[in-house]
Structure formats: C-alpha cells, structure tokens
Backbone as numpy.savetxt, mean C-alpha at the origin, in Angstrom:
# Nx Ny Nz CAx CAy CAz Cx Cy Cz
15.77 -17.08 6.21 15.16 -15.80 6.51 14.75 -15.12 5.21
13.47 -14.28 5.26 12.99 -13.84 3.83 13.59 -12.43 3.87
14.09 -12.31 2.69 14.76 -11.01 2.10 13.78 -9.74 2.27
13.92 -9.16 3.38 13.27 -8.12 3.40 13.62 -6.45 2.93
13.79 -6.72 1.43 14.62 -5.03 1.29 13.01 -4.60 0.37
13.58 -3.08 -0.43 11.75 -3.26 -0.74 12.99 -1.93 -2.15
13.60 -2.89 -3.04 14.34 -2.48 -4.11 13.18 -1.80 -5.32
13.87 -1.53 -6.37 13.31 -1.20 -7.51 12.14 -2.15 -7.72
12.51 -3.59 -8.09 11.43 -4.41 -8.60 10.16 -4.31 -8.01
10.60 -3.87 -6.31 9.64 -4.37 -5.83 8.15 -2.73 -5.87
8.20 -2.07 -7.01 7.78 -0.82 -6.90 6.80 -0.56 -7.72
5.89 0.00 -7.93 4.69 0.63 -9.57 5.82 1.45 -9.44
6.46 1.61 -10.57 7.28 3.00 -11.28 6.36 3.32 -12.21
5.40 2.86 -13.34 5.12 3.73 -14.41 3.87 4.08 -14.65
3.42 5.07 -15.23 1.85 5.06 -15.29 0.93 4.06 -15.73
1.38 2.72 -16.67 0.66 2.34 -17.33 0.59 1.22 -16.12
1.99 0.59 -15.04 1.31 0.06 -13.77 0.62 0.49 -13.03
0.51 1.55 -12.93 -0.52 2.22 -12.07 -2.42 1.90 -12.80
-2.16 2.39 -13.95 -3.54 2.12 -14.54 -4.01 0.74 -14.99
-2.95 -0.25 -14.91 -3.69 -1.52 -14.66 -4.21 -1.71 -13.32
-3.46 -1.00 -12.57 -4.44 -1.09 -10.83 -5.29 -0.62 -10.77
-5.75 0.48 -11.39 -6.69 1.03 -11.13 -8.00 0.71 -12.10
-7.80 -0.18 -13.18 -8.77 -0.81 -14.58 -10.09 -1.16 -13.10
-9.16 -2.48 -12.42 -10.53 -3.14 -12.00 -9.52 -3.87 -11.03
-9.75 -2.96 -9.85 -8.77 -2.99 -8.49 -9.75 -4.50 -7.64
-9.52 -4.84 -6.78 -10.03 -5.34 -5.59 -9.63 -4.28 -4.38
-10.56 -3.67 -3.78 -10.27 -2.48 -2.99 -10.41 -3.14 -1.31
-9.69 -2.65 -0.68 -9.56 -2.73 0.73 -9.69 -1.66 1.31
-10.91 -1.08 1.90 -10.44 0.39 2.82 -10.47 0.65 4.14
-10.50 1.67 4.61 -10.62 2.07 6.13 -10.61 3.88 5.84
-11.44 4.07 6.64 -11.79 5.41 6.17 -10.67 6.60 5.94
-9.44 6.55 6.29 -8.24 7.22 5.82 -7.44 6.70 4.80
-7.36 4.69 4.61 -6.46 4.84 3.04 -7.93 3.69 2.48
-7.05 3.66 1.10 -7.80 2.63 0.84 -6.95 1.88 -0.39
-6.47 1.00 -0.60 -5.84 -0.43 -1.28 -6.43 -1.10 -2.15
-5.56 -0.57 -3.33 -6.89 -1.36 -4.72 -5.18 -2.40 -4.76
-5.93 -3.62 -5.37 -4.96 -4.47 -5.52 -5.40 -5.13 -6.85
-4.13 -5.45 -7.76 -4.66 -6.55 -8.82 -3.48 -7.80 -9.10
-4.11 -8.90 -8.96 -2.81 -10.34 -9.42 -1.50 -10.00 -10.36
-0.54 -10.16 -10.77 0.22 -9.71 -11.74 0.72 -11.02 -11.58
1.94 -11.41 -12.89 2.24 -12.29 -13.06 4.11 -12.47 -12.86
4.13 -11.72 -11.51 5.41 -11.88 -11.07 5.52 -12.64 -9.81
7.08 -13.06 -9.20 7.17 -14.14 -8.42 6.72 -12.88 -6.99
6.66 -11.76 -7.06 6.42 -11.14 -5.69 5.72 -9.58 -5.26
4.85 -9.51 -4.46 3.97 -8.04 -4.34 5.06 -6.82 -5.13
3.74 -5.75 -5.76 4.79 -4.15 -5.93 3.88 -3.56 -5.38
4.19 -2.51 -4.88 3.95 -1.11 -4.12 3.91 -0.12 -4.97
2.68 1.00 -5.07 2.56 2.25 -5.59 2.01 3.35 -4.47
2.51 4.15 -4.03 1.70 5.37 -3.47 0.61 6.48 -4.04
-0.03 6.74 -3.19 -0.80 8.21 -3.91 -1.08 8.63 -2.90
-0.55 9.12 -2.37 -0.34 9.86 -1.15 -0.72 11.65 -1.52
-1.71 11.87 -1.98 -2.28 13.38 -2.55 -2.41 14.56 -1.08
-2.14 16.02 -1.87 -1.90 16.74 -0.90 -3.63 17.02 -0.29
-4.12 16.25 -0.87 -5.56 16.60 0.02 -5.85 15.96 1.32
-4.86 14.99 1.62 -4.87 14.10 2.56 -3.98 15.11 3.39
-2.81 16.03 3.41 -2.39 17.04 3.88 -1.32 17.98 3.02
-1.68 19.26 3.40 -0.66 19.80 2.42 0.37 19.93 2.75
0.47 19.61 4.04 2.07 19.11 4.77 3.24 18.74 3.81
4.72 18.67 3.32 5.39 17.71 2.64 5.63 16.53 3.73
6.12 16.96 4.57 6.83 16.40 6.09 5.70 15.44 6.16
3.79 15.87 6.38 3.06 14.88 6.86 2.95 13.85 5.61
2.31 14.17 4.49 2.65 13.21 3.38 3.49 12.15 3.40
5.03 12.42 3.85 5.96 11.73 3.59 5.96 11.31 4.88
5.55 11.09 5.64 5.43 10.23 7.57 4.52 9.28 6.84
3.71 9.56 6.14 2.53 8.25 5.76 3.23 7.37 4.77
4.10 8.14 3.94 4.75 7.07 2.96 5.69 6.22 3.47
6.42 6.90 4.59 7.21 6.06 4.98 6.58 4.84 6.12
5.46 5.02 6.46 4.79 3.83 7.54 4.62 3.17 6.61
4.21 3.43 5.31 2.94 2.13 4.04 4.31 1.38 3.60
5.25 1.84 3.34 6.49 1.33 2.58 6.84 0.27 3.76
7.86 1.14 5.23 8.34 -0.13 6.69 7.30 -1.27 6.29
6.20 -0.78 6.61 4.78 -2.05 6.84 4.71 -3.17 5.54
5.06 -2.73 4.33 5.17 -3.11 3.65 6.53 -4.43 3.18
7.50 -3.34 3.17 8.90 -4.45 3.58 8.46 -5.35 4.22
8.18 -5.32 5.72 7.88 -6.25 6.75 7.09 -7.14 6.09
6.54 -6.86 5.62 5.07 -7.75 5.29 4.85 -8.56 3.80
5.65 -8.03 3.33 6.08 -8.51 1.59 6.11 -10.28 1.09
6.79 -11.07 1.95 6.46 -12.08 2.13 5.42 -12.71 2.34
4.67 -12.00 3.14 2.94 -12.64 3.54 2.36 -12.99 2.17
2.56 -11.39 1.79 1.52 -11.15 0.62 1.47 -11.75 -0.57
0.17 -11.81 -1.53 0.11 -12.55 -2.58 0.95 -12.04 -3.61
0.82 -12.29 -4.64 1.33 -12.12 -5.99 0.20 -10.76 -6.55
0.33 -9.21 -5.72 -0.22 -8.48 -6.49 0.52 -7.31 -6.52
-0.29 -6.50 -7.65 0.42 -4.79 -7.53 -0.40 -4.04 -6.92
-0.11 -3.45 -5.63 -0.95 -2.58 -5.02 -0.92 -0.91 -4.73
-1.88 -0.49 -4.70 -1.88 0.99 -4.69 -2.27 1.49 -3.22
-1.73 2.35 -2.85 -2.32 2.90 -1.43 -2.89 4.36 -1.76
-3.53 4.23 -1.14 -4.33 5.94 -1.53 -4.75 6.62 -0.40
-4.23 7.56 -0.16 -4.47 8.52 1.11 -5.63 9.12 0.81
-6.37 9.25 1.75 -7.57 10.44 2.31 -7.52 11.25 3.30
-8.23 12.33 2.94 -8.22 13.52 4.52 -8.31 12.66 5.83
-7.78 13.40 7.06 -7.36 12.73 8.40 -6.74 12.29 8.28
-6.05 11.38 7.57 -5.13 10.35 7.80 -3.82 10.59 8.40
-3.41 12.19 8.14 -2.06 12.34 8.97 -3.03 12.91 10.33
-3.95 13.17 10.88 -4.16 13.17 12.35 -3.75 11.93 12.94
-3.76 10.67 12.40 -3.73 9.41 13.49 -2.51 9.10 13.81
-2.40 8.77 15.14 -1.07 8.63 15.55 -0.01 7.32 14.86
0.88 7.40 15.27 1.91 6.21 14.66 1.29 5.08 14.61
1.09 4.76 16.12 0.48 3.23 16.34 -0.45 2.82 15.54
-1.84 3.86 15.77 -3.26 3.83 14.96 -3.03 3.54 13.77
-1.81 4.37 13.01 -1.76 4.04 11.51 -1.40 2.59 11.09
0.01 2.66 11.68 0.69 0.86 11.57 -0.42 -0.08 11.59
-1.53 -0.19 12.91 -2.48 -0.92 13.18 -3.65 -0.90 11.88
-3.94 0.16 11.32 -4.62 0.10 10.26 -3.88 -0.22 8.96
-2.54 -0.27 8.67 -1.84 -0.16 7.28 -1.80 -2.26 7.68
-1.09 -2.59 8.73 -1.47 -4.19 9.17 -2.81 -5.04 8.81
-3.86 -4.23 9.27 -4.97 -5.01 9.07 -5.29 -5.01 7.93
-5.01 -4.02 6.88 -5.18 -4.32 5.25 -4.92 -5.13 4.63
-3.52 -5.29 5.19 -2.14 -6.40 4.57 -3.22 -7.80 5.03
-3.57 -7.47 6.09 -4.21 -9.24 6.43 -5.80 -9.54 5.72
-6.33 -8.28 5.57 -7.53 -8.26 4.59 -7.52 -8.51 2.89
-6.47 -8.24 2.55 -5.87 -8.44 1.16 -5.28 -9.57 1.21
-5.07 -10.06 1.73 -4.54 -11.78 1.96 -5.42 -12.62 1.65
-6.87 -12.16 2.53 -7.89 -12.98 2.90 -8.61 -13.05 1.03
-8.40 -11.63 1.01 -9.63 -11.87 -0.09 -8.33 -12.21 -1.58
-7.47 -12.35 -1.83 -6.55 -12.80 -2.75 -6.34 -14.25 -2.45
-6.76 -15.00 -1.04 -6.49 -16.58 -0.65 -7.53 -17.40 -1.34
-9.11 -16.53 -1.44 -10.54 -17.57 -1.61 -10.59 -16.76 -2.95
C-alpha cells in the first residue's frame, strides 16, 4: 500500500521553491485554479498553495479550498510525476460546491500526468 501522509518533505516551504515554479511553470487550468508545475529532482511530488484573498476574503472559505487541494493531493501523490506544484486560486472558486471542486482539483492531477508522461 502507498504511504499516503502529505509530511514536511512533501511541501514548497520556501520562496526560492516557489520561484523556481513559477521561472517557467507548465500550467494546467480551469477557470477557478490553475497549476503551474516544474520536474525537480526528488524521488516524489511537493505541494505549494496560493490560495489569495481575491479568490475570497473569507479565512474559513480560503482554507475549505486548501484543505480539498491538499485531501486530493495526499490521495493522489503516488499517481503523480516527479514535480513541484503550485495551485493558485481565482475569483469564484469558493462558489463551487464540494463535489464540483474535488471533480476539477482530480482532473488536473490527470492533466498534469498526461502532459509530464509525453
């Protein structure tokens, strides 16, 4: 069974990971997030948020979106290639319901597969 915890390693903690994602991303979007991803040279995916209050000035809604990208993420950590990825919130995105979101934060994970496989 694959170790699904989503620890320190598995995280962008610092600015200067963040700004290698963002140099020259491979982007995945959908009109509420959008997923820049770049190869790194570790044995397994990291996760960064940017979850900005323009997407809502909610704390509560902000943090409902971080916590779907992160679950979806755990779950899915294994699939994924060998990159560091960024999620980036846009306006609407806390209107969509639970399901809608999961269903869109999923189909990224499988779009970032596709284009990190060829």
């Amino acid at each position: 069974m694959a170790l699904q915890s989503f620890g320190r390693e598995l995280r962008l903690l610092t600015p200067v990971h963040f700004k290698r994602v963002f140099n020259q991303p491979i982007r995945v979007g959908t009109p509420q997030l959008t997923f820049l991803a770049v190869a790194n040279e570790l044995s397994h995916p990291r996760l960064g948020l940017a979850i900005s209050k323009k997407s809502d000035k909610r704390a509560v809604a902000r943090n409902r979106i971080k916590r779907h990208v992160r679950e979806s993420f755990r779950l899915n950590q294994h699939l994924l290639p060998q990159v560091d990825i960024v999620v980036i919130s846009k306006p609407g995105v806390s209107k969509l319901e639970d399901a809608e979101l999961n269903r869109m934060i999923e189909k990224s994970w499988r779009r970032l597969q596709r284009r990190f496989a060829g």
